[in-house]
PDB file of C-alpha atoms in Angstrom:
ATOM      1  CA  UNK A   1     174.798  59.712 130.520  1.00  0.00           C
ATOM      2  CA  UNK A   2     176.522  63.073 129.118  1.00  0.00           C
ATOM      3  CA  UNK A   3     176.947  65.622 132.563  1.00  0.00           C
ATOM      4  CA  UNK A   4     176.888  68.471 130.173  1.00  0.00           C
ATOM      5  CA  UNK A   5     174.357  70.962 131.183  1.00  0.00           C
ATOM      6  CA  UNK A   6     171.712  71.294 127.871  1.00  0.00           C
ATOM      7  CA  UNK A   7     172.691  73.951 125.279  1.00  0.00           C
ATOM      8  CA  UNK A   8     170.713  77.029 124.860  1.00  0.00           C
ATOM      9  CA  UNK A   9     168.184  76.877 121.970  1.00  0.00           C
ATOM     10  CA  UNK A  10     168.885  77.570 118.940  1.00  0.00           C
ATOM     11  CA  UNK A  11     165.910  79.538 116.579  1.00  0.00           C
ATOM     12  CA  UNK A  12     167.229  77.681 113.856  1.00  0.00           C
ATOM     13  CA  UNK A  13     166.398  74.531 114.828  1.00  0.00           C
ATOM     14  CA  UNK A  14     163.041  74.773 114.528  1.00  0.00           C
ATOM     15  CA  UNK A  15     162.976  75.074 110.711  1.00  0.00           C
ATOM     16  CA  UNK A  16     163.520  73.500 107.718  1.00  0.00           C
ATOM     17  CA  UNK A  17     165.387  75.545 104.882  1.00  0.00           C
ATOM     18  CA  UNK A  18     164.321  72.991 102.354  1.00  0.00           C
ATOM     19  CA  UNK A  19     160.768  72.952 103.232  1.00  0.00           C
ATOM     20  CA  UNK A  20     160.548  76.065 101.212  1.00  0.00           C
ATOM     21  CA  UNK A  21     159.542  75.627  98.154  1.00  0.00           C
ATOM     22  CA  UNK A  22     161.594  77.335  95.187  1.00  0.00           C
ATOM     23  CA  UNK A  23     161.455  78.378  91.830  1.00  0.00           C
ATOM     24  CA  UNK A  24     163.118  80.274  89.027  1.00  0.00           C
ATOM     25  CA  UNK A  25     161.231  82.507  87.166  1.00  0.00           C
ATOM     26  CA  UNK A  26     162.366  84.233  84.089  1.00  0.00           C
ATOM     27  CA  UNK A  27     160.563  87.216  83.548  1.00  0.00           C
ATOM     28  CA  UNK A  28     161.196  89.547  80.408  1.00  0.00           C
ATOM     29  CA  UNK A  29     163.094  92.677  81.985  1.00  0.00           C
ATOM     30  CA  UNK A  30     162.228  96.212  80.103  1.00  0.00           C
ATOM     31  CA  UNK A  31     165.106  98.353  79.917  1.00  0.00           C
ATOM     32  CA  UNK A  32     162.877 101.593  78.892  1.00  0.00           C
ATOM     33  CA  UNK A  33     161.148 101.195  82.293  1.00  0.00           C
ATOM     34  CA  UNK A  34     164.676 100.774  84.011  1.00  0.00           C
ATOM     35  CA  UNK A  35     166.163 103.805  82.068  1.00  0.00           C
ATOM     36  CA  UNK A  36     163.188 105.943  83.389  1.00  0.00           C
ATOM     37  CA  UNK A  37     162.844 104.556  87.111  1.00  0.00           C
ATOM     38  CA  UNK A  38     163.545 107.612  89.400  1.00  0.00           C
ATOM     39  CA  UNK A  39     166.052 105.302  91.463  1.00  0.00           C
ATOM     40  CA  UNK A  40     167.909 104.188  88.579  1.00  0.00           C
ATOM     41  CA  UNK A  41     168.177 107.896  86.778  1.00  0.00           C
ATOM     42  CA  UNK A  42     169.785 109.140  90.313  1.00  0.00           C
ATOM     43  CA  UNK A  43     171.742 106.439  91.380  1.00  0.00           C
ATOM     44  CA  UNK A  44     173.478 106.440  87.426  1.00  0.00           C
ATOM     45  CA  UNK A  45     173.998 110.812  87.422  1.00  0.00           C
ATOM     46  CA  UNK A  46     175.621 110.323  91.096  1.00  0.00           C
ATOM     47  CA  UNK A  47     177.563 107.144  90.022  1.00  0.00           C
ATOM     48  CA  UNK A  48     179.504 108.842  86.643  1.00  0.00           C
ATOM     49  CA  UNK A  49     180.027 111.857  88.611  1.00  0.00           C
ATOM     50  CA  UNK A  50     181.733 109.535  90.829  1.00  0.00           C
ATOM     51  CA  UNK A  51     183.973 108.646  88.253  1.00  0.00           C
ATOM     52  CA  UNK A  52     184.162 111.457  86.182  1.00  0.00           C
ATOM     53  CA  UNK A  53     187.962 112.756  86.240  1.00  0.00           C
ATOM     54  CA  UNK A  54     188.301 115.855  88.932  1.00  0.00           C
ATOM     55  CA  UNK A  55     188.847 119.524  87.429  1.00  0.00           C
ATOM     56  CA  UNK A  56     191.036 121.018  90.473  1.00  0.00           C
ATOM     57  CA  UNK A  57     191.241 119.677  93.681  1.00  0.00           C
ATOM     58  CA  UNK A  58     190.540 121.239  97.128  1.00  0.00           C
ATOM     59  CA  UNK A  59     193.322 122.112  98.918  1.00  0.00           C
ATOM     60  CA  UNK A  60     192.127 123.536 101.864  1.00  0.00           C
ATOM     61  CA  UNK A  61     191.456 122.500 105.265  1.00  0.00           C
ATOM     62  CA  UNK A  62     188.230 122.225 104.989  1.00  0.00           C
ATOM     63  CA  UNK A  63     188.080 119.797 102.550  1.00  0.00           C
ATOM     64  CA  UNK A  64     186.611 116.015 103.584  1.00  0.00           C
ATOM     65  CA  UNK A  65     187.586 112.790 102.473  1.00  0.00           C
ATOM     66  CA  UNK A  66     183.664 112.027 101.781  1.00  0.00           C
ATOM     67  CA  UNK A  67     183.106 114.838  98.951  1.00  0.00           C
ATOM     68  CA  UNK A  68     182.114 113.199  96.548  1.00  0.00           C
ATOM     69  CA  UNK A  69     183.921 115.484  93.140  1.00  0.00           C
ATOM     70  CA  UNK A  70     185.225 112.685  91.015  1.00  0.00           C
ATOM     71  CA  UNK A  71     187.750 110.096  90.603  1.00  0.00           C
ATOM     72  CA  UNK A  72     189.789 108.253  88.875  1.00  0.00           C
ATOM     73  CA  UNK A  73     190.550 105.603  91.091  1.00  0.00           C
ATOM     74  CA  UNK A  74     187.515 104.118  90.310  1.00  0.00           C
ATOM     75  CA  UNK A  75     187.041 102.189  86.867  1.00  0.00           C
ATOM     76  CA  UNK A  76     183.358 101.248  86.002  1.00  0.00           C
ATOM     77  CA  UNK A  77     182.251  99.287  83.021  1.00  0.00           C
ATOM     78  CA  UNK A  78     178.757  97.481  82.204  1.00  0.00           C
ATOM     79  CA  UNK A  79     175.588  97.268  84.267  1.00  0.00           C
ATOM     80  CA  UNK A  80     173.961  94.165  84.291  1.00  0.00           C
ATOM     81  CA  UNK A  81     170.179  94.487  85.262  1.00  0.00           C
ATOM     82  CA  UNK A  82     168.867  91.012  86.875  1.00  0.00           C
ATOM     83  CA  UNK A  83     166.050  91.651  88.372  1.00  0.00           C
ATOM     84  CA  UNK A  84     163.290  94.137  88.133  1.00  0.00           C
ATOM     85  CA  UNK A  85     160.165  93.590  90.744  1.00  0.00           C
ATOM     86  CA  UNK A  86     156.771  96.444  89.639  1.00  0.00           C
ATOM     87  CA  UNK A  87     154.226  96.676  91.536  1.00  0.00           C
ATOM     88  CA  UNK A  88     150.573  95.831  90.907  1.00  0.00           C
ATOM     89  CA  UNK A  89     149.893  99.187  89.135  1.00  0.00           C
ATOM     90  CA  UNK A  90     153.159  98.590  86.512  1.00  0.00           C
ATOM     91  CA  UNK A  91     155.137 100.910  88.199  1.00  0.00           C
ATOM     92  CA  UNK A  92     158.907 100.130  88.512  1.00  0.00           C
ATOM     93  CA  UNK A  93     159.448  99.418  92.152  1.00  0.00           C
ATOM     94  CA  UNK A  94     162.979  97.872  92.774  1.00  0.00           C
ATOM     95  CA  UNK A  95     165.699  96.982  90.408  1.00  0.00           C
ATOM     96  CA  UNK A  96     168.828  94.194  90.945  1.00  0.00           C
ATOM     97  CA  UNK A  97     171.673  94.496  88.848  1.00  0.00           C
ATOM     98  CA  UNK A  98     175.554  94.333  88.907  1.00  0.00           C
ATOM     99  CA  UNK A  99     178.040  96.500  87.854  1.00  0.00           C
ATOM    100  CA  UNK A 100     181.448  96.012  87.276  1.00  0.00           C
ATOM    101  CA  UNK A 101     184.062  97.565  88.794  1.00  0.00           C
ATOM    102  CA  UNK A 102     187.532  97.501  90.092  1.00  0.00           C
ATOM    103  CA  UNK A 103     190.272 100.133  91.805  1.00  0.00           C
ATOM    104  CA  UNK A 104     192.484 101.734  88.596  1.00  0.00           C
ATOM    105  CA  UNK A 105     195.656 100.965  91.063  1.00  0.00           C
ATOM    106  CA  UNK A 106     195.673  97.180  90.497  1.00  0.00           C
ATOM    107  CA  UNK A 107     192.784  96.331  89.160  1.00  0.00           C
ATOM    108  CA  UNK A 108     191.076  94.270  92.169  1.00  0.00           C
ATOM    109  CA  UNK A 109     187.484  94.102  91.912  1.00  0.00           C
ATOM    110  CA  UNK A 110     185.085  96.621  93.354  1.00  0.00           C
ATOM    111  CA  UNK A 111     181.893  94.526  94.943  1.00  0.00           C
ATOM    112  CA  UNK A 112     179.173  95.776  92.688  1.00  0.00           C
ATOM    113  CA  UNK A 113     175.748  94.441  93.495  1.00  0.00           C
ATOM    114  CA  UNK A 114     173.555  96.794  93.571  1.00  0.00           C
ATOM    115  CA  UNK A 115     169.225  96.574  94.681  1.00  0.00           C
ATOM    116  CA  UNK A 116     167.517  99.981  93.958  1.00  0.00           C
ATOM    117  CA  UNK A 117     164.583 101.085  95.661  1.00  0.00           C
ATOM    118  CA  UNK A 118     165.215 104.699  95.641  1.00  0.00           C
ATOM    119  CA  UNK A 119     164.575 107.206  98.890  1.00  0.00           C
ATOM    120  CA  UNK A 120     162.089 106.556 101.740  1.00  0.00           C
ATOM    121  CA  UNK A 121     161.094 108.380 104.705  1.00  0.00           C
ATOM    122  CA  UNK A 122     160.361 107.655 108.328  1.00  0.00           C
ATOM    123  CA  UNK A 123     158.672 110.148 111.049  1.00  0.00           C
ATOM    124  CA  UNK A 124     159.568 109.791 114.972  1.00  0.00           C
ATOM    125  CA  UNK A 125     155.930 111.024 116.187  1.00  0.00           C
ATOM    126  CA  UNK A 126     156.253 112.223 119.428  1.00  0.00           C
ATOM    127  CA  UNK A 127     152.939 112.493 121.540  1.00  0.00           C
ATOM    128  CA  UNK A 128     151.587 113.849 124.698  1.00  0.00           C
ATOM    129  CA  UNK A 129     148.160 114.371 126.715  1.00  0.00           C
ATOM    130  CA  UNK A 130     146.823 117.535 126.788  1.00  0.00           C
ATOM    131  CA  UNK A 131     145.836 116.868 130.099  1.00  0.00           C
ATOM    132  CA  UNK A 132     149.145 116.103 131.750  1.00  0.00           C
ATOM    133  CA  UNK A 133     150.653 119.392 130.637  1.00  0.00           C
ATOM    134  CA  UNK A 134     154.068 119.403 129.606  1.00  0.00           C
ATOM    135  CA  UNK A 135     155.641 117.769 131.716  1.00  0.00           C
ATOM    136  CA  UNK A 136     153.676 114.974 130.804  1.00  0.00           C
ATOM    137  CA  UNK A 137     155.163 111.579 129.282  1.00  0.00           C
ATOM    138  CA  UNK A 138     155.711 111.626 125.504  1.00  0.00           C
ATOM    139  CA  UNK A 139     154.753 108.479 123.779  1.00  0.00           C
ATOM    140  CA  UNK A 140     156.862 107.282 120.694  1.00  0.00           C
ATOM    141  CA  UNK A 141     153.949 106.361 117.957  1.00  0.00           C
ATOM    142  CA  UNK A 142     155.322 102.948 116.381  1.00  0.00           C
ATOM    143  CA  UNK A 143     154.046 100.582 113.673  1.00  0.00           C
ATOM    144  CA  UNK A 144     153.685  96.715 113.805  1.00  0.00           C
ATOM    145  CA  UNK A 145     153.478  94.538 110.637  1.00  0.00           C
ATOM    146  CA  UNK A 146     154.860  91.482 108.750  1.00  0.00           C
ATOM    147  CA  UNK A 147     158.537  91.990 107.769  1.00  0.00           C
ATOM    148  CA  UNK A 148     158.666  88.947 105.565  1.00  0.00           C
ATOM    149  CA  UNK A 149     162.303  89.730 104.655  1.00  0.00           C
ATOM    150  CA  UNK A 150     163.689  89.644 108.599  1.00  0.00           C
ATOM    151  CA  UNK A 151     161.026  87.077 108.912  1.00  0.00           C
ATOM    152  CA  UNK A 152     159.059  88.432 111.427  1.00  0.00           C
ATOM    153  CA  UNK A 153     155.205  88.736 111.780  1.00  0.00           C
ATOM    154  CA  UNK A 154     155.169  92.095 113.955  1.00  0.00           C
ATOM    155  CA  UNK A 155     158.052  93.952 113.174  1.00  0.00           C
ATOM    156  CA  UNK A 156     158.098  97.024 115.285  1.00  0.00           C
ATOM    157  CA  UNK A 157     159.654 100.496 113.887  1.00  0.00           C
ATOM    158  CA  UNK A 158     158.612 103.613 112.690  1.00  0.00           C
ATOM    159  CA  UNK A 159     156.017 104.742 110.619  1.00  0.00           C
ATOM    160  CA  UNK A 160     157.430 105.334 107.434  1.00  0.00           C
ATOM    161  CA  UNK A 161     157.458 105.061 103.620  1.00  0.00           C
ATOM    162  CA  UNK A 162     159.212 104.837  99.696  1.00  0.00           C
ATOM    163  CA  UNK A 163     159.242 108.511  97.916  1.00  0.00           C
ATOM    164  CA  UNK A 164     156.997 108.766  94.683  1.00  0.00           C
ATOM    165  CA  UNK A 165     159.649 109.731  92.312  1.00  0.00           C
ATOM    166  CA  UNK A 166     158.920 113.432  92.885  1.00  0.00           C
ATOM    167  CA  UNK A 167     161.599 114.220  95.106  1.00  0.00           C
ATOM    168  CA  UNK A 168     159.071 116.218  98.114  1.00  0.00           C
ATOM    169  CA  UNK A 169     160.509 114.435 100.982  1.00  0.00           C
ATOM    170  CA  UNK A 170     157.872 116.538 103.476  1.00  0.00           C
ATOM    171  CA  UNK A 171     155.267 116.030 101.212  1.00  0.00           C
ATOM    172  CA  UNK A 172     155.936 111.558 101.317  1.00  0.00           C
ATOM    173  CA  UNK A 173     156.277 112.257 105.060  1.00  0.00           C
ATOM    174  CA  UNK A 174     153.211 113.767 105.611  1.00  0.00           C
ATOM    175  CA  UNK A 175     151.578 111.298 103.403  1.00  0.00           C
ATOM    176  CA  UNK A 176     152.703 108.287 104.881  1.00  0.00           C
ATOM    177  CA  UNK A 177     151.665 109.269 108.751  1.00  0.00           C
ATOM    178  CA  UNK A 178     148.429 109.638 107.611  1.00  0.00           C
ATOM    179  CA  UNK A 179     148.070 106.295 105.549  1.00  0.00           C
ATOM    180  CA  UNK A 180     150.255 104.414 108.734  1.00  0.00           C
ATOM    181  CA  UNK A 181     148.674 106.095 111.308  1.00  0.00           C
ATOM    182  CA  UNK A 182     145.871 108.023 110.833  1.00  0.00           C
ATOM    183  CA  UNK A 183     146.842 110.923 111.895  1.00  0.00           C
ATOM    184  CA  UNK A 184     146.999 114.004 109.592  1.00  0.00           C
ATOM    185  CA  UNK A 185     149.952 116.441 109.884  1.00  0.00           C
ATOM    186  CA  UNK A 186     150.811 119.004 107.334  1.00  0.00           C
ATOM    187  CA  UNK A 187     154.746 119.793 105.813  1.00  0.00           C
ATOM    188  CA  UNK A 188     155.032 122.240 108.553  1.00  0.00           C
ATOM    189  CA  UNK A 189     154.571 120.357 111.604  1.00  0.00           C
ATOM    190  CA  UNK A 190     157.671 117.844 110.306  1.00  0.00           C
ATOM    191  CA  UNK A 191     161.133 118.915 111.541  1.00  0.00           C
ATOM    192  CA  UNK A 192     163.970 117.353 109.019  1.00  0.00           C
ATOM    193  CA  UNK A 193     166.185 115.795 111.248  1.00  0.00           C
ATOM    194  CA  UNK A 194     169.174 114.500 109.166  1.00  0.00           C
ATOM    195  CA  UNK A 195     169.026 118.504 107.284  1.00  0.00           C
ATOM    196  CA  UNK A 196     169.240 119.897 110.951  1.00  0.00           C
ATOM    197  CA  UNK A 197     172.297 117.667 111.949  1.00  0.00           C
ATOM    198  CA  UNK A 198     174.174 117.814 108.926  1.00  0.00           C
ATOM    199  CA  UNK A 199     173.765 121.687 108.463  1.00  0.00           C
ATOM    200  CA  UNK A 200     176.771 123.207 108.022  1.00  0.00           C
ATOM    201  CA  UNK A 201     178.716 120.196 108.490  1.00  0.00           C
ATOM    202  CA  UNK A 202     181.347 118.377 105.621  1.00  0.00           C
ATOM    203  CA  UNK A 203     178.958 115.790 105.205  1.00  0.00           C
ATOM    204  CA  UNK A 204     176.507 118.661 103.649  1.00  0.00           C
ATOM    205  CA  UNK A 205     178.813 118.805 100.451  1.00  0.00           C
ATOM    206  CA  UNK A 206     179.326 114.958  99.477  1.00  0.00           C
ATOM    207  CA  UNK A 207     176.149 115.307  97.312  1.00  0.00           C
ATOM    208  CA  UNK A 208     174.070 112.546  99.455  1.00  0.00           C
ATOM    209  CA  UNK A 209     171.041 112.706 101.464  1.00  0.00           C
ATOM    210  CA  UNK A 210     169.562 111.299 104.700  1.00  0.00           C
ATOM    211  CA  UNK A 211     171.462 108.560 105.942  1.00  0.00           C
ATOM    212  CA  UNK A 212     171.749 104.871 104.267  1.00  0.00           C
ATOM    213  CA  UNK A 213     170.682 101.857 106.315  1.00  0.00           C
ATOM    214  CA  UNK A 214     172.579  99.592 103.826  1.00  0.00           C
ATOM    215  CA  UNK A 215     174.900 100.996 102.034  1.00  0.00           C
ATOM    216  CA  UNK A 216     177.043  97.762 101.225  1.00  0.00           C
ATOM    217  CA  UNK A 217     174.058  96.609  98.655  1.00  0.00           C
ATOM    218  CA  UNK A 218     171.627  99.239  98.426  1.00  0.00           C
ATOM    219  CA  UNK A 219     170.992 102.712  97.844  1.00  0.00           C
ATOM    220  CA  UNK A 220     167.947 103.642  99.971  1.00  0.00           C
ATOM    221  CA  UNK A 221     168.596 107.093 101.562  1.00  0.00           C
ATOM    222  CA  UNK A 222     166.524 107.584 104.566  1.00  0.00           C
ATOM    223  CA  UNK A 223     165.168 110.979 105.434  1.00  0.00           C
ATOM    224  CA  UNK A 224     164.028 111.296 109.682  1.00  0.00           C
ATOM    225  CA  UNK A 225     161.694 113.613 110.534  1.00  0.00           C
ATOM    226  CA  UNK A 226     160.192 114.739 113.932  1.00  0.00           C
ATOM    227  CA  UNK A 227     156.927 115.207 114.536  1.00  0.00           C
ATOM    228  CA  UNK A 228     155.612 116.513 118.021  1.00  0.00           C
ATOM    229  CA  UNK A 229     151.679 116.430 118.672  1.00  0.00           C
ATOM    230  CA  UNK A 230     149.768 117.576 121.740  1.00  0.00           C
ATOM    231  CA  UNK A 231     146.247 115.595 122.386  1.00  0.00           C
ATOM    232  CA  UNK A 232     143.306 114.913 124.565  1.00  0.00           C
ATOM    233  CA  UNK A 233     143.911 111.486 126.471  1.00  0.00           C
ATOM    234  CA  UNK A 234     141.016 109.890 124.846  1.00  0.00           C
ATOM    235  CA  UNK A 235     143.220 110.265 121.192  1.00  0.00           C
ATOM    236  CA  UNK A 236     146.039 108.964 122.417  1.00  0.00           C
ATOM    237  CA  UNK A 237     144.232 105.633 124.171  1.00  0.00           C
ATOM    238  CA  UNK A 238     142.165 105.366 121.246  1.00  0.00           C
ATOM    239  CA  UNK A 239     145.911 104.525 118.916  1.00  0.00           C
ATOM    240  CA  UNK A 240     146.975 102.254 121.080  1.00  0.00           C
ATOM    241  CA  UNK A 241     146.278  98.849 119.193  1.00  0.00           C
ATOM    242  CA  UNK A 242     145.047 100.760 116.189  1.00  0.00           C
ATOM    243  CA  UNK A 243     144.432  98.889 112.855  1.00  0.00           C
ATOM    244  CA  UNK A 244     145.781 101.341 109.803  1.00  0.00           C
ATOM    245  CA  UNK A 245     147.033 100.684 106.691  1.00  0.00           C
ATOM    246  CA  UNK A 246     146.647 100.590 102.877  1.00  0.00           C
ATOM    247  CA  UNK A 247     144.717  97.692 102.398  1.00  0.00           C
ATOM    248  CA  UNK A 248     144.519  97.601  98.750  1.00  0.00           C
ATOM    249  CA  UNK A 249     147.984  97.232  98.715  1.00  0.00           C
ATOM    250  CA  UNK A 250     148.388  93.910 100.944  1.00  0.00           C
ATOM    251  CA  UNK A 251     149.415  96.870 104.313  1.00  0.00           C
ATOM    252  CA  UNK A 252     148.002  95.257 107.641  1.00  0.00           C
ATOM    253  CA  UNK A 253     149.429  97.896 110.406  1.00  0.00           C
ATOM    254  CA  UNK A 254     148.484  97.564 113.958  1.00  0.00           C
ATOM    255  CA  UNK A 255     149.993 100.798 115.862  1.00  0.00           C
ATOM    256  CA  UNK A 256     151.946 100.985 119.632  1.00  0.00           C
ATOM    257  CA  UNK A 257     152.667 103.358 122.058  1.00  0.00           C
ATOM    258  CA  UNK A 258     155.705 103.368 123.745  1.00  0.00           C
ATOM    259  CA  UNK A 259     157.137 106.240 126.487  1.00  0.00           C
ATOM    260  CA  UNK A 260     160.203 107.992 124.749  1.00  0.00           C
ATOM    261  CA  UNK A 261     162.185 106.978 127.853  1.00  0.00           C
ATOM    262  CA  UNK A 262     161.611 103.045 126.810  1.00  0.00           C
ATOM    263  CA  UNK A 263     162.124 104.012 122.922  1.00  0.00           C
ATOM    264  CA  UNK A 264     166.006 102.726 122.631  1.00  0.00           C
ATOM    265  CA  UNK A 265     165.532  98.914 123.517  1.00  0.00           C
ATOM    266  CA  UNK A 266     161.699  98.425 121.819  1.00  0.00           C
ATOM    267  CA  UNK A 267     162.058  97.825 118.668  1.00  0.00           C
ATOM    268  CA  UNK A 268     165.449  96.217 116.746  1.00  0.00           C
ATOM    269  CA  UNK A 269     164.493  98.465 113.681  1.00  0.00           C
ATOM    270  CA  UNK A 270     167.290 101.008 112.355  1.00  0.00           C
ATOM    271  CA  UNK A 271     165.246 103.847 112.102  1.00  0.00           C
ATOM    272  CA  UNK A 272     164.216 104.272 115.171  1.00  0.00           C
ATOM    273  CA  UNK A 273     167.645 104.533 116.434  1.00  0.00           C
ATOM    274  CA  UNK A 274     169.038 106.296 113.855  1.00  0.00           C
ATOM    275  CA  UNK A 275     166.046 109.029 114.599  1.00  0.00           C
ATOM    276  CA  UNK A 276     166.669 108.786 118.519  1.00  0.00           C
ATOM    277  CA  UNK A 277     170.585 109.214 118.027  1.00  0.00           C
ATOM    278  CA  UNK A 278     170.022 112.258 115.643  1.00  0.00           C
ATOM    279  CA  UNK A 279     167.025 113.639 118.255  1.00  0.00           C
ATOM    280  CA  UNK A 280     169.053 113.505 121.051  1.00  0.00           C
ATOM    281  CA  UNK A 281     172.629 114.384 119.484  1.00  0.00           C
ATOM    282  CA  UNK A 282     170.478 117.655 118.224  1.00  0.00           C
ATOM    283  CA  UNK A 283     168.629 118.390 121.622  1.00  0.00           C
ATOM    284  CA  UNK A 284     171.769 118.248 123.633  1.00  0.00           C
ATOM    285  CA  UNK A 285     173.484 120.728 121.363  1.00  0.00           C
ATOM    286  CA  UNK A 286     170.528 123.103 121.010  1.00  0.00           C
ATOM    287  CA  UNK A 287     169.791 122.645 117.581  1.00  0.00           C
ATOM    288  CA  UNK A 288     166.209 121.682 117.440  1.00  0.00           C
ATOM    289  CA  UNK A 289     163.486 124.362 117.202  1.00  0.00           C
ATOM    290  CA  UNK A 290     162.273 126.184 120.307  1.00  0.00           C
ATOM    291  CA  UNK A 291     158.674 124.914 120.077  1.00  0.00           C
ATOM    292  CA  UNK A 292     160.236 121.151 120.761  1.00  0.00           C
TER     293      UNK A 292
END
């Protein structure tokens, strides 16, 4: 009999990979709808200015290895589209492809899979009772739903949301709280986090936006917003446990509360700590507007 104490369990065990069924399905891919998919047009003007031989070169101190003003270190050739997933109304929603690339020095290969999805947004709602003044304890207003890709059945993270090809980040922001959580805010209650940190910064010249949560594979720039609401005690109790949600559109979103204190080990989801990093980072410094 084996004296070695049992292993820990492993999640994996508990599964069977090749109980999942799988197919190949080879759907027709329309290039028209590719050339005029917001993510695509963006992602291509950024990419050949990326490559597009530099005029002259700053020389001064100031300049930062991220500004993005051309080079031609970079070859690029073909894009190879692979994949391209609409949703239900026809509307382009991500596109898979492959471009090739390599370094002009000696040719080695530049990794060049590629999924677009195009810019989201995410809101840290901050709320408090009316009745506990304000001192009180600010709750973090979360989201909890199916993450199929993770797997998990109640992801938690913040409420957020894919832009609508229009480019008004406050507008998608403001949009999406209300559809996630019910609660209606208007452009000027949201506080652009990632513009306030990156203000006058380097970083505000390498023609990018937000921050990227993936930026190996995809190009989903994520814009963080703050959002602070004051409200009577029965409001808040009343989210706690809250169904929301699109349901036309397959969304089943229960919502949590959790005390801003607690917010840094709750959830495993990026945005949150992306948004608590940049909150903090710009409250210790002073940067964040008077009224929060």
């Amino acid at each position: 009999m084996s004296s070695n104490p049992p292993s820990a369990e492993n999640p994996r065990d508990h599964g069977d990979p090749d109980a999942l069924s799988l197919t190949v399905k080879n759907t027709p891919i329309n290039l028209d709808k590719v050339h005029t998919f917001a993510a695509y047009r963006d992602w291509a003007a950024k990419l050949t200015r990326l490559v597009t031989p530099p005029g002259e070169q700053d020389s001064s101190d100031n300049a930062h290895p991220q500004a993005v003003t051309g080079s031609t270190d970079i070859h690029i050739g073909a894009a190879h589209v692979q994949s391209v997933d609409e949703f239900g109304s026809g509307k382009v929603g991500f596109v898979k492809l492959r471009l090739d690339a390599h370094y002009a020095v000696d040719e080695a290969p530049i990794p060049g899979v590629v999924f677009l999805r195009g810019g989201s947004v995410a809101i840290l709602l901050l709320i408090r009772a009316a009745e506990d003044g304000p001192e009180g304890v600010e709750y973090a207003v979360l989201t909890v739903q199916p993450r199929l890709a993770v797997p998990h059945p109640r992801f938690v993270e913040l409420p957020a949301g894919m832009l609508d090809g229009s480019g008004a980040f406050k507008g998608a922001a403001a949009r999406e709280l209300g559809e996630e959580t019910g609660i209606q805010v208007t452009e000027a209650d949201l506080i652009d986090l990632t513009e306030l940190a990156y203000a006058d910064t380097a970083l505000e010249r390498d023609g990018l936006t937000g921050v990227y949560p993936s930026p190996g594979a995809c190009d989903e720039s994520l814009r963080l917003y703050l959002c602070r609401k004051t409200v009577r005690r029965s409001q808040l109790e009343e989210l706690r446990g809250r169904l929301t949600g699109q349901r036309a559109t397959g969304e089943r979103i229960a919502l949590r509360l959790c005390p801003l204190d607690q917010l840094w080990r709750e959830t495993r989801d990026v945005k949150v700590l992306a948004a608590l990093a940049l909150y903090e980072g710009l409250r210790r410094n002073g940067r964040l507007p008077k009224t929060t």
